[in-house]
XYZ file of C-alpha atoms in Angstrom:
731
model
C -0.175 -0.151 0.056
C 1.293 3.522 -0.853
C 1.128 6.278 1.451
C -0.247 9.887 0.556
C 0.185 12.857 2.567
C -1.748 15.837 1.598
C -0.069 19.290 2.857
C -2.285 22.395 2.860
C -0.303 25.503 4.084
C -2.592 28.319 5.287
C -2.278 32.095 5.022
C 0.331 33.257 7.641
C -2.348 35.314 9.367
C -4.628 32.424 9.725
C -2.781 30.248 11.903
C -5.927 29.749 14.409
C -8.123 28.902 11.580
C -6.361 26.472 9.126
C -9.009 24.416 7.542
C -7.567 22.181 4.988
C -10.860 21.711 2.996
C -9.089 21.308 -0.431
C -7.233 18.342 0.931
C -10.412 16.906 2.375
C -12.076 17.197 -0.742
C -9.268 15.029 -2.225
C -9.180 12.653 0.460
C -12.909 12.188 0.496
C -12.942 11.625 -3.567
C -10.136 9.118 -3.331
C -12.008 7.032 -0.830
C -15.324 7.429 -2.630
C -13.515 5.819 -5.688
C -12.558 2.831 -3.649
C -8.946 3.792 -3.440
C -8.464 3.602 0.496
C -7.226 -0.384 -0.184
C -4.562 0.965 -2.479
C -3.539 4.067 -0.672
C -3.202 5.299 3.091
C -4.147 9.075 2.864
C -3.225 11.234 5.679
C -3.739 15.162 5.991
C -0.690 16.808 7.799
C -2.103 18.181 11.062
C -3.589 21.560 10.326
C -2.393 23.105 13.384
C 1.231 21.791 12.727
C 0.799 23.273 9.179
C -0.381 26.514 10.605
C 1.870 27.303 13.290
C 5.268 25.386 12.444
C 8.467 26.812 10.659
C 9.880 25.059 7.662
C 12.296 22.762 9.935
C 9.409 21.628 11.798
C 7.075 20.892 8.760
C 9.951 19.340 6.923
C 10.676 16.993 9.579
C 6.978 16.111 10.143
C 6.743 15.094 6.255
C 10.057 13.131 6.471
C 9.106 11.440 9.524
C 5.930 10.011 7.755
C 8.160 9.043 4.655
C 5.207 9.240 2.184
C 5.325 7.872 -1.482
C 3.061 10.849 -2.750
C 2.643 14.179 -1.496
C -0.381 16.223 -2.787
C -0.456 20.089 -2.046
C -2.664 23.284 -2.928
C -0.791 26.120 -3.944
C -2.294 29.619 -3.394
C -0.645 33.040 -3.462
C 0.360 33.160 0.141
C 2.018 29.794 0.241
C 3.606 29.197 -3.191
C 7.016 30.226 -2.339
C 7.207 28.345 1.104
C 5.716 25.445 -0.457
C 8.325 25.026 -2.871
C 11.102 25.570 -0.415
C 9.825 22.936 1.897
C 9.165 20.265 -0.645
C 12.342 20.710 -2.369
C 14.099 20.248 0.971
C 11.863 16.992 1.707
C 12.963 15.628 -1.649
C 16.626 15.580 -0.755
C 15.796 13.206 1.984
C 12.963 11.001 0.348
C 14.192 9.270 -2.669
C 11.379 8.652 -5.167
C 8.975 10.902 -3.602
C 6.090 12.193 -6.321
C 4.699 15.645 -5.528
C 1.375 16.472 -6.931
C 0.325 20.275 -7.092
C -2.903 21.953 -7.550
C -4.791 25.014 -6.351
C -5.647 28.477 -7.821
C -2.073 29.461 -8.701
C -1.409 26.173 -10.743
C -2.372 27.250 -14.438
C -1.054 26.391 -17.710
C 0.960 29.937 -17.904
C 2.198 29.672 -14.385
C 5.852 28.956 -15.484
C 7.245 29.442 -12.036
C 5.408 26.574 -10.820
C 5.535 24.368 -13.980
C 9.268 24.572 -14.134
C 9.708 24.064 -10.277
C 11.585 20.756 -9.619
C 9.798 20.403 -6.390
C 6.931 19.357 -8.314
C 6.289 16.311 -10.442
C 2.548 16.688 -11.308
C 0.334 19.718 -11.966
C -3.462 19.602 -11.628
C -5.517 22.141 -13.306
C -8.906 23.506 -12.263
C -11.251 21.119 -10.179
C -8.818 18.614 -9.009
C -10.966 15.716 -7.571
C -11.470 13.876 -10.882
C -7.947 14.352 -12.153
C -6.627 13.272 -8.601
C -8.709 10.049 -8.743
C -7.274 9.313 -12.136
C -3.784 9.957 -11.213
C -3.951 7.888 -8.203
C -5.358 4.722 -10.227
C -2.448 5.100 -12.460
C 0.107 5.499 -9.686
C -1.177 2.209 -8.240
C -0.629 0.166 -11.458
C 2.819 -1.432 -12.350
C 2.773 0.281 -15.780
C 1.369 3.845 -15.240
C 0.452 5.786 -18.432
C 0.117 9.438 -17.210
C -0.438 10.501 -20.849
C -4.028 9.184 -20.382
C -4.897 11.690 -17.499
C -6.560 14.557 -18.607
C -6.572 18.004 -16.834
C -2.903 17.898 -15.731
C 0.608 18.475 -16.699
C 3.841 16.271 -15.686
C 7.537 16.223 -16.182
C 9.376 13.368 -17.812
C 13.049 14.281 -17.705
C 13.406 17.644 -19.228
C 10.233 17.588 -21.071
C 6.687 18.813 -19.623
C 3.623 17.129 -21.112
C 0.541 19.363 -20.709
C -2.592 17.632 -21.195
C -6.223 18.895 -22.430
C -8.293 20.215 -19.607
C -11.293 18.347 -17.931
C -14.831 19.758 -18.366
C -16.007 21.317 -15.043
C -17.841 18.663 -12.661
C -21.505 18.721 -13.805
C -22.942 17.219 -10.711
C -20.891 18.614 -7.732
C -22.575 16.112 -5.456
C -20.143 13.444 -6.841
C -17.594 15.029 -4.894
C -18.258 13.686 -1.069
C -18.133 15.858 1.647
C -15.192 15.643 4.023
C -17.491 16.723 6.825
C -19.951 14.009 6.277
C -17.261 11.625 5.733
C -15.644 12.416 9.120
C -12.358 13.711 7.681
C -12.481 17.102 8.932
C -13.986 17.948 12.264
C -15.346 21.516 12.839
C -14.398 21.199 16.446
C -10.534 21.447 15.534
C -10.676 25.102 15.298
C -14.212 26.082 15.943
C -15.039 26.796 12.294
C -16.375 25.003 9.420
C -15.562 26.352 5.864
C -18.700 25.416 3.524
C -19.411 25.876 -0.323
C -22.976 25.786 -1.115
C -22.090 25.804 -4.916
C -19.181 25.929 -7.313
C -18.730 28.733 -10.076
C -19.599 32.405 -10.022
C -22.060 34.594 -12.145
C -19.692 37.521 -12.323
C -16.523 37.440 -14.559
C -14.483 39.834 -12.469
C -11.050 39.744 -14.427
C -9.021 40.351 -11.238
C -10.243 37.158 -9.476
C -9.655 33.299 -10.428
C -13.198 32.743 -9.481
C -14.244 33.976 -13.124
C -12.756 30.660 -14.555
C -14.865 28.414 -12.437
C -17.731 28.057 -14.760
C -21.481 28.204 -14.296
C -23.328 27.725 -11.034
C -23.477 24.228 -9.618
C -25.143 23.759 -6.258
C -24.807 21.240 -3.632
C -27.693 19.148 -2.735
C -29.957 20.769 0.106
C -30.023 17.519 2.157
C -26.080 17.589 1.999
C -25.982 21.292 3.279
C -28.400 20.371 5.998
C -26.247 17.613 7.223
C -23.252 19.671 7.032
C -24.732 22.315 9.127
C -25.863 19.570 11.629
C -22.125 18.557 11.911
C -21.277 22.289 12.776
C -24.080 22.283 15.451
C -22.799 19.274 17.038
C -19.407 20.549 17.138
C -20.738 23.603 19.049
C -22.510 21.319 21.399
C -19.260 19.518 22.010
C -17.215 22.646 22.601
C -19.934 24.539 24.495
C -19.392 27.611 22.421
C -20.226 29.106 19.068
C -18.940 27.659 16.003
C -18.183 29.773 12.969
C -19.777 28.808 9.595
C -18.096 30.614 6.806
C -19.921 30.510 3.412
C -17.189 30.901 1.124
C -19.200 31.348 -2.102
C -18.246 34.323 -4.162
C -21.859 35.711 -3.362
C -23.912 33.466 -1.502
C -27.223 35.007 -2.364
C -26.612 34.024 -6.082
C -26.464 30.396 -5.196
C -29.052 28.006 -6.248
C -28.878 26.419 -2.851
C -29.758 29.855 -1.073
C -33.217 29.245 0.025
C -32.861 25.630 1.001
C -29.500 26.676 3.038
C -31.102 29.449 4.938
C -34.279 27.190 5.689
C -31.946 24.493 7.186
C -29.863 27.079 9.099
C -33.202 28.776 10.429
C -34.166 25.213 11.794
C -30.916 23.997 12.979
C -29.376 27.419 14.339
C -32.297 28.551 16.296
C -30.323 29.437 19.650
C -27.713 31.155 17.682
C -25.061 28.414 18.253
C -23.680 28.928 14.646
C -21.983 32.426 13.798
C -22.713 32.422 10.041
C -20.453 34.653 7.679
C -20.939 35.036 4.070
C -20.122 37.155 0.910
C -23.091 38.778 -0.789
C -24.144 40.644 -4.073
C -25.675 43.749 -2.818
C -27.739 44.408 -6.025
C -29.867 41.337 -5.548
C -30.711 41.912 -1.948
C -34.281 42.740 -0.978
C -36.551 42.307 2.100
C -37.082 38.629 1.543
C -33.330 37.867 1.101
C -32.476 39.860 4.165
C -35.279 38.033 6.252
C -33.701 34.845 5.330
C -30.386 35.666 6.171
C -31.488 37.126 9.578
C -33.741 33.888 10.237
C -30.521 31.697 9.417
C -28.343 33.467 11.824
C -25.888 35.368 9.520
C -23.819 37.599 11.706
C -21.532 39.091 9.324
C -21.827 40.242 5.621
C -19.066 41.305 3.181
C -19.718 42.869 0.036
C -17.637 43.684 -2.850
C -17.868 47.184 -4.110
C -14.317 47.507 -5.634
C -14.760 50.912 -7.061
C -17.493 53.486 -7.764
C -15.781 54.846 -11.072
C -17.604 53.362 -14.066
C -14.495 53.256 -16.369
C -12.449 51.231 -13.710
C -15.517 48.796 -13.179
C -15.434 48.114 -17.126
C -11.858 47.720 -17.117
C -12.235 44.764 -14.656
C -15.423 43.577 -16.389
C -17.865 44.412 -13.600
C -21.236 46.401 -14.399
C -22.173 47.373 -10.813
C -25.365 49.383 -10.600
C -24.511 51.826 -7.827
C -28.062 53.003 -7.082
C -29.225 49.396 -6.654
C -25.964 48.725 -4.712
C -27.092 51.263 -2.148
C -30.605 49.960 -2.129
C -29.324 46.519 -1.443
C -27.017 47.944 1.350
C -29.982 49.895 2.986
C -32.072 47.067 3.300
C -29.419 45.170 5.039
C -28.736 48.082 7.351
C -32.493 48.145 8.044
C -32.195 44.491 9.013
C -29.567 45.189 11.448
C -26.722 43.353 9.544
C -23.216 44.684 10.155
C -21.689 45.310 6.671
C -17.972 45.319 5.459
C -17.625 46.912 1.913
C -14.477 45.653 -0.098
C -12.395 48.272 -2.283
C -9.293 47.459 -4.240
C -6.486 49.738 -4.605
C -4.371 49.739 -7.874
C -7.208 48.664 -10.280
C -6.682 49.548 -14.130
C -7.760 53.053 -14.733
C -7.881 53.952 -11.150
C -6.170 57.300 -10.279
C -5.771 58.924 -6.932
C -8.784 60.999 -7.497
C -11.373 57.986 -8.238
C -10.068 55.876 -5.537
C -10.724 58.672 -3.133
C -13.967 59.154 -4.532
C -14.928 55.557 -3.702
C -13.699 56.185 0.002
C -15.679 59.305 0.118
C -18.673 57.209 -1.097
C -18.139 54.919 1.770
C -17.932 57.657 4.310
C -21.115 59.456 2.703
C -23.168 56.464 3.159
C -21.672 55.404 6.472
C -20.299 51.990 5.200
C -17.524 50.048 6.745
C -14.698 49.912 4.083
C -11.912 47.262 3.680
C -9.164 48.178 1.404
C -7.089 45.412 -0.448
C -4.191 45.854 -2.878
C -4.631 44.520 -6.425
C -2.983 41.242 -6.597
C -2.265 39.490 -10.053
C -2.495 35.804 -9.440
C -2.169 33.409 -12.366
C -5.772 32.458 -12.051
C -6.970 35.874 -13.134
C -7.586 37.001 -16.610
C -6.152 40.661 -15.650
C -2.553 39.328 -15.208
C -2.417 38.830 -19.001
C -3.544 42.281 -19.561
C -1.243 43.835 -17.120
C 1.048 45.378 -19.688
C -2.079 46.789 -21.456
C -3.017 48.544 -18.396
C 0.267 49.580 -17.251
C -0.064 47.546 -14.137
C 3.508 46.788 -12.647
C 3.325 43.639 -10.084
C 5.960 42.476 -7.780
C 7.976 39.646 -9.284
C 7.201 37.360 -6.428
C 3.949 36.016 -4.910
C 1.523 37.498 -3.848
C 2.371 39.655 -7.082
C 0.716 42.776 -5.633
C 0.530 45.717 -8.070
C 2.961 48.364 -6.562
C 2.503 50.867 -9.456
C 0.213 51.618 -12.241
C -0.141 53.813 -15.305
C -1.722 56.443 -13.210
C -0.414 55.847 -9.469
C 3.176 55.876 -8.860
C 4.646 53.601 -6.322
C 5.017 56.662 -3.838
C 1.404 57.490 -4.425
C 0.100 54.012 -3.700
C 2.228 53.931 -0.433
C 1.085 57.417 0.517
C -2.637 56.301 0.173
C -1.829 53.349 2.448
C -0.331 55.660 4.955
C -3.423 57.738 5.103
C -5.979 54.821 5.201
C -3.991 52.119 7.251
C -6.826 51.895 9.649
C -9.019 50.207 6.993
C -6.277 48.126 5.007
C -7.237 44.381 4.749
C -3.418 43.794 5.143
C -2.767 45.696 8.278
C -2.380 43.899 11.534
C -2.930 46.036 14.966
C -0.723 45.439 17.449
C -3.392 44.583 20.104
C -3.493 41.059 18.909
C 0.138 40.448 19.686
C 0.716 37.667 21.978
C 3.115 38.819 24.726
C 5.220 36.741 26.783
C 4.417 37.743 30.255
C 7.532 39.186 31.966
C 8.779 36.956 35.050
C 6.761 34.216 34.077
C 7.853 30.648 34.676
C 6.588 27.298 33.613
C 7.326 23.692 33.552
C 10.406 21.697 33.327
C 11.580 20.872 29.676
C 9.957 17.654 28.232
C 11.707 14.468 28.579
C 14.728 13.925 26.271
C 15.724 17.422 26.748
C 13.914 18.159 23.527
C 14.899 15.362 21.281
C 12.557 12.973 19.494
C 11.041 10.481 21.429
C 11.563 6.433 20.502
C 8.770 6.575 17.888
C 10.643 9.459 16.041
C 7.967 12.027 17.059
C 9.158 15.613 18.103
C 9.095 16.061 21.673
C 8.296 19.940 21.215
C 5.699 21.643 19.596
C 6.090 24.909 17.507
C 7.690 27.554 19.380
C 5.826 30.830 19.060
C 7.290 32.610 21.912
C 10.776 33.090 23.439
C 11.450 35.086 26.335
C 15.021 35.961 27.461
C 16.443 37.359 30.536
C 19.719 39.283 29.132
C 21.143 40.292 32.486
C 24.352 40.086 34.149
C 26.145 37.317 35.663
C 26.231 33.809 34.344
C 25.301 33.619 30.622
C 24.866 29.987 30.339
C 21.015 30.378 30.122
C 21.473 32.421 27.276
C 23.323 30.086 25.194
C 20.672 27.415 26.030
C 18.156 29.207 23.677
C 20.656 28.207 20.776
C 19.888 24.399 21.696
C 18.948 22.540 18.491
C 15.723 21.471 20.078
C 14.748 24.973 19.971
C 16.021 26.116 16.645
C 14.284 23.125 14.778
C 11.022 23.992 16.292
C 10.863 27.490 15.470
C 7.040 28.495 14.571
C 5.979 30.362 11.275
C 5.886 33.490 13.731
C 8.007 34.161 16.468
C 7.819 36.610 19.287
C 11.037 37.163 21.097
C 10.950 39.376 24.076
C 14.180 40.253 25.748
C 14.328 41.808 29.281
C 17.455 44.009 29.756
C 18.846 44.583 32.973
C 22.202 45.544 32.591
C 23.105 49.074 33.321
C 25.592 49.580 30.599
C 26.002 51.556 27.277
C 25.824 48.616 25.112
C 23.795 45.611 25.486
C 25.530 42.094 25.318
C 23.338 40.562 22.387
C 25.659 38.492 20.806
C 23.661 35.496 21.568
C 20.885 37.293 19.549
C 22.928 37.494 16.396
C 23.699 33.570 16.526
C 20.240 32.837 17.058
C 18.823 34.775 14.486
C 21.516 33.477 11.828
C 20.809 29.579 12.931
C 17.169 29.870 13.103
C 16.639 31.700 9.947
C 19.195 29.310 8.179
C 16.488 26.472 9.248
C 13.562 28.511 8.760
C 13.897 31.303 6.124
C 10.136 31.828 5.789
C 9.615 32.451 9.702
C 8.709 35.882 10.787
C 9.862 37.630 13.785
C 8.716 40.341 16.347
C 11.498 41.381 18.846
C 10.561 43.347 21.897
C 13.031 44.922 24.173
C 12.044 45.995 27.680
C 13.847 47.133 30.841
C 16.984 48.400 31.495
C 17.615 52.337 30.796
C 16.429 54.319 27.562
C 19.968 54.323 26.098
C 20.398 50.529 26.517
C 16.979 49.808 24.894
C 17.693 52.158 21.955
C 21.088 50.548 21.466
C 19.484 47.066 21.544
C 16.903 48.138 18.863
C 19.551 49.460 16.689
C 21.588 46.222 17.097
C 18.715 44.095 16.052
C 17.874 46.391 12.965
C 21.728 46.394 11.953
C 21.703 42.587 12.001
C 18.201 42.243 10.139
C 18.218 38.727 8.311
C 17.212 38.092 5.059
C 13.903 36.344 5.139
C 12.129 34.913 2.307
C 8.405 35.555 3.854
C 4.942 35.847 2.076
C 4.957 39.027 4.046
C 7.895 40.488 2.501
C 5.481 42.526 0.271
C 4.846 44.425 3.202
C 8.445 46.100 3.186
C 7.673 46.963 -0.635
C 4.260 48.623 0.028
C 4.059 49.872 3.518
C 6.310 52.587 4.753
C 8.310 52.013 7.916
C 6.537 54.399 9.992
C 2.995 52.858 9.560
C 2.758 51.214 12.980
C -0.275 49.100 12.673
C 1.348 46.806 10.238
C 2.736 44.452 12.940
C 3.427 41.162 11.008
C 6.456 42.400 8.967
C 9.112 39.846 8.181
C 11.174 41.342 10.703
C 9.745 43.904 13.342
C 11.767 45.491 16.336
C 10.046 47.327 19.008
C 11.367 48.744 22.449
C 8.692 49.379 25.119
C 9.199 52.611 26.690
C 7.705 54.557 29.594
C 5.021 57.066 28.389
C 7.210 59.769 29.979
C 10.096 58.992 27.772
C 8.584 57.810 24.590
C 7.626 61.314 23.434
C 11.310 62.049 22.787
C 11.906 58.805 20.334
C 11.010 58.212 16.778
C 7.621 56.287 16.454
C 8.712 53.510 13.985
C 10.452 50.996 16.315
C 9.023 51.987 19.734
C 5.733 50.935 21.798
C 4.456 53.315 24.552
C 4.266 51.702 27.936
C 1.590 52.845 30.403
C 1.729 51.477 33.899
C -1.554 52.603 35.399
C -1.397 52.661 39.280
C -5.071 53.604 39.484
C -7.824 53.063 37.450
C -8.497 56.906 37.400
C -5.171 58.096 36.551
C -6.015 60.667 34.144
C -2.683 62.260 33.872
C -1.127 58.739 32.658
C -4.091 58.573 29.989
C -3.212 62.075 28.683
C 0.332 61.370 28.717
C -0.505 58.378 26.647
C -2.598 59.892 24.145
C 0.209 62.540 23.355
C 2.918 59.831 23.271
C 4.595 58.596 20.174
C 5.034 54.993 19.601
C 3.529 52.225 17.421
C 1.181 51.090 20.290
C 0.363 51.166 23.856
C 1.013 48.611 26.443
C -1.101 48.615 29.474
C -0.166 47.345 32.691
C -2.411 47.508 35.933
C -0.929 46.047 38.898
C -3.831 47.793 41.039
C -6.753 45.418 41.982
C -9.521 45.456 39.377
C -12.400 45.339 42.040
C -15.173 47.408 40.632
C -16.501 47.020 37.214
C -17.746 50.472 36.716
C -14.288 51.688 37.218
C -12.859 48.931 34.748
C -15.257 50.298 32.245
C -14.714 53.929 32.755
C -10.991 53.286 32.129
C -11.632 51.337 29.209
C -13.952 53.757 27.831
C -11.151 56.291 27.870
C -8.770 54.053 25.989
C -11.246 53.657 23.305
C -10.488 57.112 21.908
C -6.676 55.985 21.925
C -7.476 53.031 19.953
C -9.721 54.643 17.301
C -7.348 57.036 16.683
C -4.868 54.191 15.534
C -2.967 53.783 18.785
C -2.713 49.939 19.248
C -3.555 48.560 22.725
C -2.285 45.494 24.396
C -2.944 44.579 27.981
C -0.496 42.538 30.115
C -3.131 41.996 32.757
C -5.413 39.164 31.294
C -8.417 39.826 33.118
C -8.352 43.346 31.725
C -7.558 42.027 28.245
C -10.496 39.456 28.423
C -12.901 42.280 29.270
C -11.859 44.446 26.516
C -12.003 41.624 23.951
C -15.458 40.572 25.227
C -16.994 44.070 25.532
C -15.193 46.230 23.216
C -13.764 44.399 20.242
C -16.213 41.566 20.433
C -13.658 38.792 19.506
C -13.577 35.598 21.860
C -10.132 34.025 21.893
C -10.084 30.625 20.697
C -8.219 27.524 22.130
C -4.962 27.338 20.319
C -2.133 24.983 21.096
C 1.022 26.963 21.862
C 4.464 26.258 22.937
C 6.121 28.693 25.420
C 9.840 28.990 25.790
C 11.129 31.000 28.881
C 14.809 31.554 29.196
C 15.790 32.784 32.806
C 18.697 32.321 34.933
C 17.788 28.307 35.764
C 17.457 27.339 32.154
C 15.156 26.786 29.250
C 11.658 25.889 30.280
C 8.690 24.521 28.119
C 5.175 24.388 28.610
C 2.474 23.371 26.145
C -0.446 25.406 26.503
C -3.889 26.264 25.608
C -4.310 29.769 25.828
C -0.907 30.852 26.329
C -1.483 34.177 28.114
C -4.358 32.988 30.460
C -2.515 30.140 31.514
C 0.812 31.602 32.285
C -0.712 34.506 34.053
C -2.732 32.055 36.198
C 0.483 30.020 37.058
C 2.389 33.409 38.038
C -0.320 34.919 39.931
C -1.717 31.777 41.385
C 1.512 30.152 42.286
C 0.930 27.148 40.394
C 3.990 24.744 39.995
C 3.774 22.503 36.917
C 6.147 19.442 36.597
C 6.150 17.914 33.073
C 3.757 18.150 30.136
C 0.353 19.153 31.514
C -2.648 17.072 30.542
C -6.362 17.270 31.310
C -5.930 17.284 34.839
C -3.158 19.927 34.892
C -5.350 21.938 32.784
C -8.394 21.712 35.046
C -6.375 22.839 38.125
C -4.941 25.855 36.017
C -8.449 26.963 34.915
C -9.983 26.280 38.372
C -7.098 28.484 39.987
C -7.859 31.136 37.081
C -11.520 31.066 37.923
C -10.862 31.416 41.784
C -8.669 34.573 40.807
C -11.269 36.259 38.915
C -13.793 35.546 41.751
C -11.544 36.971 44.389
C -10.853 39.979 42.245
C -14.826 40.566 41.553
C -15.095 40.159 45.457
C -12.872 42.965 45.887
C -9.531 41.811 47.245
C-alpha cells in the first residue's frame, strides 16, 4: 500500500483558522472511488501546518516518509511550499509531489518549471486526482491518459487537455460528512453551497470556475448539523464561513437558509458570508436574519464606471445602495471591499470611492490589487500599465496612473482600513517574569517513535542580564532552533546598566534559526534597562536584520516603515518605553508603556494620548475590584484605539474584558508552546491559551512538573476562575 500525505499550508495570518478543505475534498474523493485499499491517505495536522516553521514541517513530512505528497498552491504559500517540498525531496528518494490549487495554471511557468513538483493539476482537481492515483497504483502507469494535468518526464513537460467542469458537484463527497474534517478542531467550518460564479471579474480566479452548480439541500443540511454538534461538544459558538463568491446568487441559497433557520434557532452557529448587494431585497435579508447570519461582506471595489468596465464589472451603484440599505434596516453589520491599484484608477477616483463609503456610512476594507495566475487581468497587465511584484502574492505596486510613492501614501493615509494591516493589539506577549514547566523528557530530542518532543515555538523570552550567561546559550539549543514557529515573538528583558547590551547570542540565534526557517517572521520586543540601553538594542537588532523569504515580504515593499499598525512584517523590532520618555523617541520602532497605578489615573492617560510609539502596552497592578471603574477606564482608552493607537493589556483579566465587551472577539483555544529562558535554564510548557494559563501560573503560584494534561489544565482553569472571583469580590 502506498502512503499519501496531503499538505495544505494556510495564509500566515490564519494560524488559528487553518481548515484544509481542499485536502479534505481530495481524500474524500479518493475514498469514494474505492482507493483506500491501495493508498493510506493522511492530511498533515492542520495546527502543525499553521504554526510550524519550515524545519518543523519538513521534519514532520520526512518522519511520515510518504510515497506521494499532494499540495494546494495559493498566492500566500507558493514560495514556502516550494522550499519545503524541495528540502523534503533531498531526503526521500522516489517521492512524487502533486500540485494543484488556484495558482497552478497552464501559464504559471514559475510553478511548472519548479523541480519540487512532478505533477500539476489544473482547475477542479478531484476527478484528475482520482485518475492520477489509479495510474500510480498500476505497475505500468500511463500518465498521458490523465486529462486536466501536466507532468514532467526528464526535461520534457507534457501538458494535457483540460477536464470539463464537474456537472454534478454532489459526486464530490463532503469531507465533513465522511468524518475527515471536524469543525471542533478550530471552532469553524468552511462551506461552499455551490461551485462557479455569476460574475466574471478579471482580477479574480473565480471567473474561471464556470457556471453555478449547487450542492444538494440535504447535504448542506447535514453539514450544518455537523457544525451544530461541534458547537454542542465545544460548549461555544462555531463559525460557519460560507465561502461562495456571492452567497445570495447560489441556487441553494433558500434551502440553506431554511436549514440554518431550523438548526440554528439558539444562535450556536455564527454564519458569515459574501453577498451581492444588487440582488438583496427584504425577502433575502429576512432569510439571512432567520438563518443566523452575523456578518456580511460585499464587494464594491470601485465607484468609477470606467474602472469597473476595465475589470469586467457592471455594478449598478443605485441598486447597490438600495441593497445595502435593506441590510442596514435589518441590522446587519456590513463590510464593503475596495481594491487599490485597479486599471484606470487614479488617486482622485480611489478617493472618490472612499468618500462614497463615508457618505453612506459604510465600513470599508481596502485590498491591494494582486495579479494571481488564475486571473484574466494578469494577461492584460502590460495593456493597463500594471506593474506587479515579481514574487507572490504579485501585488501591484505601480500603475499607469499611480506611482509607487502615491500608492504608499494612500496606504499611509488609510492604514486603519487596510485589509493587510495587523494591529498590535492582537500581539501575543510573553509575560515578564513568568515561569513554566520543566523541559520535556529527552531534553527536546525526538522520542522513541521519532516524534518531535516539542510543539512549534511561538514565543521566546530571554533575560539578558548580568552574571552567568549559560542560560542565554541554551536558547541556541537545536531542540529550539528546529521547532521555531512560522511567526515568533522574542521578548528580551534588559537588566544591565551599561552603554551597550550584550546581544551576541541574539545575532547567533537569528542566523541559525533563519538558516533552518527562512520563511518564519519575527517580532522582537526589548524591555527593561535604561533608555540608552533599549535604544542600542533596537539599533543592534535592526543592523543585523536577517534576509527572510516570507510571504509578508510585500509589506516591506508596499508599507512605509512608519506605519505602526503593520505588525506582521517579516522582521519587526520594538522597544517598550515609559510614556514619559517615548515622546522623545522616533515612533517606528517603539511602543508606549503605560503602567496604571490607579484606574482613574487621568494624567497617565493624557500622557499616553500624546505619546509617540507604534502602540500602547497597558499594565494595571492595582486590583480590578469594581466593574464600573474598569469600564470607565476602558471607555477612555477607546479614543486612543480608534485614533490608531494599538493597545495591548498585560493583565489578562483586563484584556479579556476588553475583548469581550469592546472588540467583540472571543479567543479560541490554540495550542501553543512557550519557551522561557531565565537564569535557571530553558523551560517549556505546552499551553492552551498561553497568556491566560501563564498568568494563572504566575499569579496563583501553580507549580507544574512535566507536560500538562487534562488534569493539569483543569487545575489551572480552576485557579484562574478562583482568581477572577476573588478580584470581583474586591481583594
